[in-house]
């Protein structure tokens, strides 16, 4: 099926609509548009964690978010992931952990680098650490189990947005340090991401999006 560009969407040669153009055609107020399920997915936008402020989800809302996050593709029904909630009264301990681990790995770290670790720990009203926790004895390939953990992270953001919150998924240095990983999980586990939730403090900005025609093709062998 040949594809062509259209002013207000992507259509096949027969006129079948295949989607919508870049969000640069729309106003910023249309991010995370819940007027229909497909409109939400076509306008979905994360919030930068540093822009998330109170209120965040309460305990019941967070329970709903995490329950929804775990309704994810999971070959073999292994649930190869763990979710760790870092409460507000634990943020300073997390900041101390990140700072100490960073100094241990990088003894020459400057003040600004350490401050960045402290700021990382104190972002947003709510934080969830998602761990990839593969079942090593399973016949399900490791790669598929890790993909399931990534799907948990994405579902978590969708659920938070559905309840009216903003969310951001970060990795960075803290996700790849063994001392930090050991504080949340076991040696065979990996941090899939730090998920930050709260209320956006300013309007969302669009980011560059992949071009449909550069990443989608028909199989023609």
PDB file of C-alpha atoms in Angstrom:
ATOM      1  CA  UNK A   1       0.000   0.000   0.000  1.00  0.00           C
ATOM      2  CA  UNK A   2       1.538   3.286  -1.097  1.00  0.00           C
ATOM      3  CA  UNK A   3       1.582   6.118   1.405  1.00  0.00           C
ATOM      4  CA  UNK A   4       1.269   9.837   0.806  1.00  0.00           C
ATOM      5  CA  UNK A   5       1.291  12.939   2.952  1.00  0.00           C
ATOM      6  CA  UNK A   6      -1.910  14.901   3.473  1.00  0.00           C
ATOM      7  CA  UNK A   7      -2.394  18.362   4.944  1.00  0.00           C
ATOM      8  CA  UNK A   8      -4.518  17.059   7.803  1.00  0.00           C
ATOM      9  CA  UNK A   9      -3.247  13.535   8.176  1.00  0.00           C
ATOM     10  CA  UNK A  10      -1.422  10.617   6.639  1.00  0.00           C
ATOM     11  CA  UNK A  11      -3.521   8.736   4.110  1.00  0.00           C
ATOM     12  CA  UNK A  12      -3.115   5.766   1.833  1.00  0.00           C
ATOM     13  CA  UNK A  13      -3.593   6.229  -1.907  1.00  0.00           C
ATOM     14  CA  UNK A  14      -7.139   4.957  -1.538  1.00  0.00           C
ATOM     15  CA  UNK A  15      -7.897   7.742   0.938  1.00  0.00           C
ATOM     16  CA  UNK A  16      -7.781   5.639   4.094  1.00  0.00           C
ATOM     17  CA  UNK A  17      -6.659   7.762   7.025  1.00  0.00           C
ATOM     18  CA  UNK A  18      -3.509   6.460   8.719  1.00  0.00           C
ATOM     19  CA  UNK A  19      -2.971   9.097  11.373  1.00  0.00           C
ATOM     20  CA  UNK A  20      -2.288  12.720  12.092  1.00  0.00           C
ATOM     21  CA  UNK A  21       0.565  15.127  11.405  1.00  0.00           C
ATOM     22  CA  UNK A  22       3.051  16.480  13.878  1.00  0.00           C
ATOM     23  CA  UNK A  23       1.573  18.252  16.882  1.00  0.00           C
ATOM     24  CA  UNK A  24       3.162  21.434  15.606  1.00  0.00           C
ATOM     25  CA  UNK A  25      -0.171  21.789  13.752  1.00  0.00           C
ATOM     26  CA  UNK A  26      -2.051  21.953  17.053  1.00  0.00           C
ATOM     27  CA  UNK A  27      -2.104  24.297  20.018  1.00  0.00           C
ATOM     28  CA  UNK A  28      -0.197  23.380  23.160  1.00  0.00           C
ATOM     29  CA  UNK A  29      -3.490  23.160  25.052  1.00  0.00           C
ATOM     30  CA  UNK A  30      -4.245  19.989  23.110  1.00  0.00           C
ATOM     31  CA  UNK A  31      -1.546  17.885  24.741  1.00  0.00           C
ATOM     32  CA  UNK A  32      -2.931  14.791  26.499  1.00  0.00           C
ATOM     33  CA  UNK A  33      -6.334  15.321  24.896  1.00  0.00           C
ATOM     34  CA  UNK A  34      -8.783  12.811  26.417  1.00  0.00           C
ATOM     35  CA  UNK A  35     -11.669  13.607  24.074  1.00  0.00           C
ATOM     36  CA  UNK A  36     -11.134  10.091  22.694  1.00  0.00           C
ATOM     37  CA  UNK A  37      -8.622   7.298  23.352  1.00  0.00           C
ATOM     38  CA  UNK A  38      -6.857   7.764  20.012  1.00  0.00           C
ATOM     39  CA  UNK A  39      -6.663  11.536  20.477  1.00  0.00           C
ATOM     40  CA  UNK A  40      -4.908  10.951  23.783  1.00  0.00           C
ATOM     41  CA  UNK A  41      -2.281   8.705  22.212  1.00  0.00           C
ATOM     42  CA  UNK A  42      -1.775  11.139  19.332  1.00  0.00           C
ATOM     43  CA  UNK A  43      -1.281  14.055  21.741  1.00  0.00           C
ATOM     44  CA  UNK A  44       0.455  12.273  24.629  1.00  0.00           C
ATOM     45  CA  UNK A  45       3.213  14.298  26.256  1.00  0.00           C
ATOM     46  CA  UNK A  46       5.352  13.651  29.326  1.00  0.00           C
ATOM     47  CA  UNK A  47       6.133  16.417  31.814  1.00  0.00           C
ATOM     48  CA  UNK A  48       9.698  17.218  32.790  1.00  0.00           C
ATOM     49  CA  UNK A  49      10.078  16.055  36.412  1.00  0.00           C
ATOM     50  CA  UNK A  50      11.575  19.395  37.448  1.00  0.00           C
ATOM     51  CA  UNK A  51       8.302  21.048  36.367  1.00  0.00           C
ATOM     52  CA  UNK A  52       6.092  18.815  38.534  1.00  0.00           C
ATOM     53  CA  UNK A  53       4.681  20.336  41.723  1.00  0.00           C
ATOM     54  CA  UNK A  54       2.025  19.528  44.328  1.00  0.00           C
ATOM     55  CA  UNK A  55      -0.518  18.158  44.416  1.00  0.00           C
ATOM     56  CA  UNK A  56       0.603  14.693  43.506  1.00  0.00           C
ATOM     57  CA  UNK A  57      -1.504  11.542  43.650  1.00  0.00           C
ATOM     58  CA  UNK A  58      -2.793  10.564  47.070  1.00  0.00           C
ATOM     59  CA  UNK A  59      -2.347   7.028  48.371  1.00  0.00           C
ATOM     60  CA  UNK A  60      -5.500   5.668  46.717  1.00  0.00           C
ATOM     61  CA  UNK A  61      -4.752   7.354  43.408  1.00  0.00           C
ATOM     62  CA  UNK A  62      -1.196   6.031  43.487  1.00  0.00           C
ATOM     63  CA  UNK A  63      -2.532   2.547  44.164  1.00  0.00           C
ATOM     64  CA  UNK A  64      -4.761   2.856  41.093  1.00  0.00           C
ATOM     65  CA  UNK A  65      -1.848   4.093  38.995  1.00  0.00           C
ATOM     66  CA  UNK A  66       0.417   1.224  40.022  1.00  0.00           C
ATOM     67  CA  UNK A  67      -2.340  -1.359  39.591  1.00  0.00           C
ATOM     68  CA  UNK A  68      -2.933  -0.092  36.065  1.00  0.00           C
ATOM     69  CA  UNK A  69       0.810  -0.061  35.379  1.00  0.00           C
ATOM     70  CA  UNK A  70       1.006  -3.784  36.082  1.00  0.00           C
ATOM     71  CA  UNK A  71      -1.684  -4.611  33.501  1.00  0.00           C
ATOM     72  CA  UNK A  72       0.989  -4.912  30.877  1.00  0.00           C
ATOM     73  CA  UNK A  73       2.143  -7.407  28.230  1.00  0.00           C
ATOM     74  CA  UNK A  74       4.015 -10.154  30.076  1.00  0.00           C
ATOM     75  CA  UNK A  75       5.002 -13.262  28.110  1.00  0.00           C
ATOM     76  CA  UNK A  76       4.863 -16.239  30.461  1.00  0.00           C
ATOM     77  CA  UNK A  77       2.946 -14.360  33.178  1.00  0.00           C
ATOM     78  CA  UNK A  78       6.196 -13.872  35.089  1.00  0.00           C
ATOM     79  CA  UNK A  79       5.638 -10.320  36.388  1.00  0.00           C
ATOM     80  CA  UNK A  80       9.391  -9.717  35.905  1.00  0.00           C
ATOM     81  CA  UNK A  81       9.441  -6.307  37.529  1.00  0.00           C
ATOM     82  CA  UNK A  82       9.150  -4.613  40.914  1.00  0.00           C
ATOM     83  CA  UNK A  83       7.804  -1.186  41.838  1.00  0.00           C
ATOM     84  CA  UNK A  84       9.258   0.734  44.788  1.00  0.00           C
ATOM     85  CA  UNK A  85       7.497   3.865  46.076  1.00  0.00           C
ATOM     86  CA  UNK A  86       9.800   6.527  47.515  1.00  0.00           C
ATOM     87  CA  UNK A  87       7.711   8.612  49.905  1.00  0.00           C
ATOM     88  CA  UNK A  88       8.283  12.284  50.591  1.00  0.00           C
ATOM     89  CA  UNK A  89       9.841  11.643  53.996  1.00  0.00           C
ATOM     90  CA  UNK A  90      12.452   9.406  52.330  1.00  0.00           C
ATOM     91  CA  UNK A  91      13.643  11.929  49.761  1.00  0.00           C
ATOM     92  CA  UNK A  92      16.464  13.314  51.888  1.00  0.00           C
ATOM     93  CA  UNK A  93      17.782   9.792  52.487  1.00  0.00           C
ATOM     94  CA  UNK A  94      17.667   9.206  48.747  1.00  0.00           C
ATOM     95  CA  UNK A  95      19.568  12.441  48.155  1.00  0.00           C
ATOM     96  CA  UNK A  96      22.237  11.301  50.615  1.00  0.00           C
ATOM     97  CA  UNK A  97      22.442   7.904  48.907  1.00  0.00           C
ATOM     98  CA  UNK A  98      22.829   9.390  45.434  1.00  0.00           C
ATOM     99  CA  UNK A  99      25.413  11.911  46.603  1.00  0.00           C
ATOM    100  CA  UNK A 100      27.485   9.290  48.425  1.00  0.00           C
ATOM    101  CA  UNK A 101      27.327   6.834  45.528  1.00  0.00           C
ATOM    102  CA  UNK A 102      28.290   9.545  43.051  1.00  0.00           C
ATOM    103  CA  UNK A 103      31.267  10.635  45.150  1.00  0.00           C
ATOM    104  CA  UNK A 104      32.383   7.011  45.522  1.00  0.00           C
ATOM    105  CA  UNK A 105      32.371   6.535  41.754  1.00  0.00           C
ATOM    106  CA  UNK A 106      33.655  10.008  40.910  1.00  0.00           C
ATOM    107  CA  UNK A 107      35.914  11.275  43.734  1.00  0.00           C
ATOM    108  CA  UNK A 108      36.689  14.477  41.827  1.00  0.00           C
ATOM    109  CA  UNK A 109      33.023  15.420  41.418  1.00  0.00           C
ATOM    110  CA  UNK A 110      32.326  19.123  41.737  1.00  0.00           C
ATOM    111  CA  UNK A 111      29.681  20.899  43.774  1.00  0.00           C
ATOM    112  CA  UNK A 112      27.296  21.302  40.845  1.00  0.00           C
ATOM    113  CA  UNK A 113      27.391  17.583  40.096  1.00  0.00           C
ATOM    114  CA  UNK A 114      26.472  16.735  43.684  1.00  0.00           C
ATOM    115  CA  UNK A 115      23.739  19.364  43.686  1.00  0.00           C
ATOM    116  CA  UNK A 116      22.308  17.712  40.584  1.00  0.00           C
ATOM    117  CA  UNK A 117      22.013  14.431  42.505  1.00  0.00           C
ATOM    118  CA  UNK A 118      20.230  16.195  45.364  1.00  0.00           C
ATOM    119  CA  UNK A 119      17.844  17.904  42.968  1.00  0.00           C
ATOM    120  CA  UNK A 120      17.164  14.596  41.223  1.00  0.00           C
ATOM    121  CA  UNK A 121      16.054  13.063  44.529  1.00  0.00           C
ATOM    122  CA  UNK A 122      13.717  15.920  45.416  1.00  0.00           C
ATOM    123  CA  UNK A 123      11.848  16.289  42.111  1.00  0.00           C
ATOM    124  CA  UNK A 124       8.052  16.021  41.985  1.00  0.00           C
ATOM    125  CA  UNK A 125       5.602  15.124  44.767  1.00  0.00           C
ATOM    126  CA  UNK A 126       5.587  11.380  43.982  1.00  0.00           C
ATOM    127  CA  UNK A 127       8.329   8.993  42.867  1.00  0.00           C
ATOM    128  CA  UNK A 128       8.226   5.331  41.875  1.00  0.00           C
ATOM    129  CA  UNK A 129      11.303   3.290  41.020  1.00  0.00           C
ATOM    130  CA  UNK A 130      10.580   0.525  38.511  1.00  0.00           C
ATOM    131  CA  UNK A 131      12.963  -2.427  38.575  1.00  0.00           C
ATOM    132  CA  UNK A 132      13.430  -4.975  35.828  1.00  0.00           C
ATOM    133  CA  UNK A 133      13.466  -8.230  37.805  1.00  0.00           C
ATOM    134  CA  UNK A 134      13.855 -11.067  35.301  1.00  0.00           C
ATOM    135  CA  UNK A 135      13.042 -14.640  36.262  1.00  0.00           C
ATOM    136  CA  UNK A 136      16.356 -16.200  35.356  1.00  0.00           C
ATOM    137  CA  UNK A 137      15.176 -19.814  35.374  1.00  0.00           C
ATOM    138  CA  UNK A 138      12.400 -19.079  32.887  1.00  0.00           C
ATOM    139  CA  UNK A 139      12.481 -20.093  29.234  1.00  0.00           C
ATOM    140  CA  UNK A 140      11.192 -16.621  28.354  1.00  0.00           C
ATOM    141  CA  UNK A 141      14.106 -14.659  26.842  1.00  0.00           C
ATOM    142  CA  UNK A 142      15.650 -11.968  29.025  1.00  0.00           C
ATOM    143  CA  UNK A 143      14.993  -9.356  26.345  1.00  0.00           C
ATOM    144  CA  UNK A 144      11.243 -10.015  26.446  1.00  0.00           C
ATOM    145  CA  UNK A 145      11.184  -9.747  30.229  1.00  0.00           C
ATOM    146  CA  UNK A 146      13.008  -6.420  30.084  1.00  0.00           C
ATOM    147  CA  UNK A 147      10.552  -5.149  27.492  1.00  0.00           C
ATOM    148  CA  UNK A 148       7.743  -5.957  29.922  1.00  0.00           C
ATOM    149  CA  UNK A 149       9.377  -3.756  32.568  1.00  0.00           C
ATOM    150  CA  UNK A 150       9.533  -0.928  30.058  1.00  0.00           C
ATOM    151  CA  UNK A 151       5.848  -1.421  29.321  1.00  0.00           C
ATOM    152  CA  UNK A 152       5.114  -1.058  33.048  1.00  0.00           C
ATOM    153  CA  UNK A 153       6.822   2.340  32.992  1.00  0.00           C
ATOM    154  CA  UNK A 154       4.780   3.473  30.001  1.00  0.00           C
ATOM    155  CA  UNK A 155       1.508   2.210  31.483  1.00  0.00           C
ATOM    156  CA  UNK A 156       2.328   4.026  34.709  1.00  0.00           C
ATOM    157  CA  UNK A 157       2.629   7.332  32.856  1.00  0.00           C
ATOM    158  CA  UNK A 158      -0.618   6.698  30.970  1.00  0.00           C
ATOM    159  CA  UNK A 159      -2.479   5.938  34.208  1.00  0.00           C
ATOM    160  CA  UNK A 160      -1.137   9.029  35.962  1.00  0.00           C
ATOM    161  CA  UNK A 161      -2.144  11.203  33.020  1.00  0.00           C
ATOM    162  CA  UNK A 162      -5.615   9.631  33.001  1.00  0.00           C
ATOM    163  CA  UNK A 163      -6.071  10.834  36.587  1.00  0.00           C
ATOM    164  CA  UNK A 164      -5.088  14.370  35.654  1.00  0.00           C
ATOM    165  CA  UNK A 165      -1.438  14.347  36.694  1.00  0.00           C
ATOM    166  CA  UNK A 166       1.756  14.861  34.756  1.00  0.00           C
ATOM    167  CA  UNK A 167       4.536  12.313  34.720  1.00  0.00           C
ATOM    168  CA  UNK A 168       8.130  11.908  33.616  1.00  0.00           C
ATOM    169  CA  UNK A 169      10.374   8.863  33.186  1.00  0.00           C
ATOM    170  CA  UNK A 170      14.081   9.366  33.884  1.00  0.00           C
ATOM    171  CA  UNK A 171      17.086   7.072  33.980  1.00  0.00           C
ATOM    172  CA  UNK A 172      20.490   8.749  33.839  1.00  0.00           C
ATOM    173  CA  UNK A 173      23.434   7.996  36.090  1.00  0.00           C
ATOM    174  CA  UNK A 174      21.386   6.809  39.125  1.00  0.00           C
ATOM    175  CA  UNK A 175      19.845   3.997  37.078  1.00  0.00           C
ATOM    176  CA  UNK A 176      23.206   2.440  36.232  1.00  0.00           C
ATOM    177  CA  UNK A 177      25.066   2.649  39.529  1.00  0.00           C
ATOM    178  CA  UNK A 178      25.293  -0.626  41.469  1.00  0.00           C
ATOM    179  CA  UNK A 179      25.196   1.050  44.889  1.00  0.00           C
ATOM    180  CA  UNK A 180      21.956   2.804  43.993  1.00  0.00           C
ATOM    181  CA  UNK A 181      20.521  -0.375  42.474  1.00  0.00           C
ATOM    182  CA  UNK A 182      21.388  -2.334  45.629  1.00  0.00           C
ATOM    183  CA  UNK A 183      19.422   0.165  47.722  1.00  0.00           C
ATOM    184  CA  UNK A 184      16.272  -0.709  45.782  1.00  0.00           C
ATOM    185  CA  UNK A 185      16.723  -4.271  44.588  1.00  0.00           C
ATOM    186  CA  UNK A 186      18.929  -7.296  44.146  1.00  0.00           C
ATOM    187  CA  UNK A 187      22.051  -7.939  42.095  1.00  0.00           C
ATOM    188  CA  UNK A 188      20.183  -9.516  39.157  1.00  0.00           C
ATOM    189  CA  UNK A 189      17.781  -6.577  38.901  1.00  0.00           C
ATOM    190  CA  UNK A 190      18.187  -3.314  36.998  1.00  0.00           C
ATOM    191  CA  UNK A 191      16.524   0.053  37.430  1.00  0.00           C
ATOM    192  CA  UNK A 192      14.242   0.537  34.434  1.00  0.00           C
ATOM    193  CA  UNK A 193      13.445   4.069  35.472  1.00  0.00           C
ATOM    194  CA  UNK A 194      12.583   6.653  38.060  1.00  0.00           C
ATOM    195  CA  UNK A 195       8.975   7.714  37.476  1.00  0.00           C
ATOM    196  CA  UNK A 196       8.027  11.165  38.767  1.00  0.00           C
ATOM    197  CA  UNK A 197       4.396  12.249  39.196  1.00  0.00           C
ATOM    198  CA  UNK A 198       2.713  15.524  40.075  1.00  0.00           C
ATOM    199  CA  UNK A 199       0.968  18.567  38.635  1.00  0.00           C
ATOM    200  CA  UNK A 200       2.609  20.423  35.727  1.00  0.00           C
ATOM    201  CA  UNK A 201       3.678  23.891  36.853  1.00  0.00           C
ATOM    202  CA  UNK A 202       3.703  25.364  33.346  1.00  0.00           C
ATOM    203  CA  UNK A 203       2.320  24.645  29.878  1.00  0.00           C
ATOM    204  CA  UNK A 204       3.859  21.703  28.087  1.00  0.00           C
ATOM    205  CA  UNK A 205       6.178  22.254  25.136  1.00  0.00           C
ATOM    206  CA  UNK A 206       6.360  19.971  22.136  1.00  0.00           C
ATOM    207  CA  UNK A 207       9.538  18.053  21.402  1.00  0.00           C
ATOM    208  CA  UNK A 208      10.790  16.841  18.026  1.00  0.00           C
ATOM    209  CA  UNK A 209       8.860  13.757  16.918  1.00  0.00           C
ATOM    210  CA  UNK A 210       9.953  10.979  14.558  1.00  0.00           C
ATOM    211  CA  UNK A 211       8.910  11.427  10.959  1.00  0.00           C
ATOM    212  CA  UNK A 212       6.352   8.788   9.999  1.00  0.00           C
ATOM    213  CA  UNK A 213       7.892   8.140   6.589  1.00  0.00           C
ATOM    214  CA  UNK A 214      11.397   7.735   7.976  1.00  0.00           C
ATOM    215  CA  UNK A 215      10.389   4.991  10.411  1.00  0.00           C
ATOM    216  CA  UNK A 216       7.447   3.155   8.807  1.00  0.00           C
ATOM    217  CA  UNK A 217       7.573   1.074   5.633  1.00  0.00           C
ATOM    218  CA  UNK A 218       5.699  -1.709   3.937  1.00  0.00           C
ATOM    219  CA  UNK A 219       7.324  -5.143   3.873  1.00  0.00           C
ATOM    220  CA  UNK A 220       7.878  -5.857   0.182  1.00  0.00           C
ATOM    221  CA  UNK A 221      10.056  -8.953  -0.164  1.00  0.00           C
TER     222      UNK A 221
END
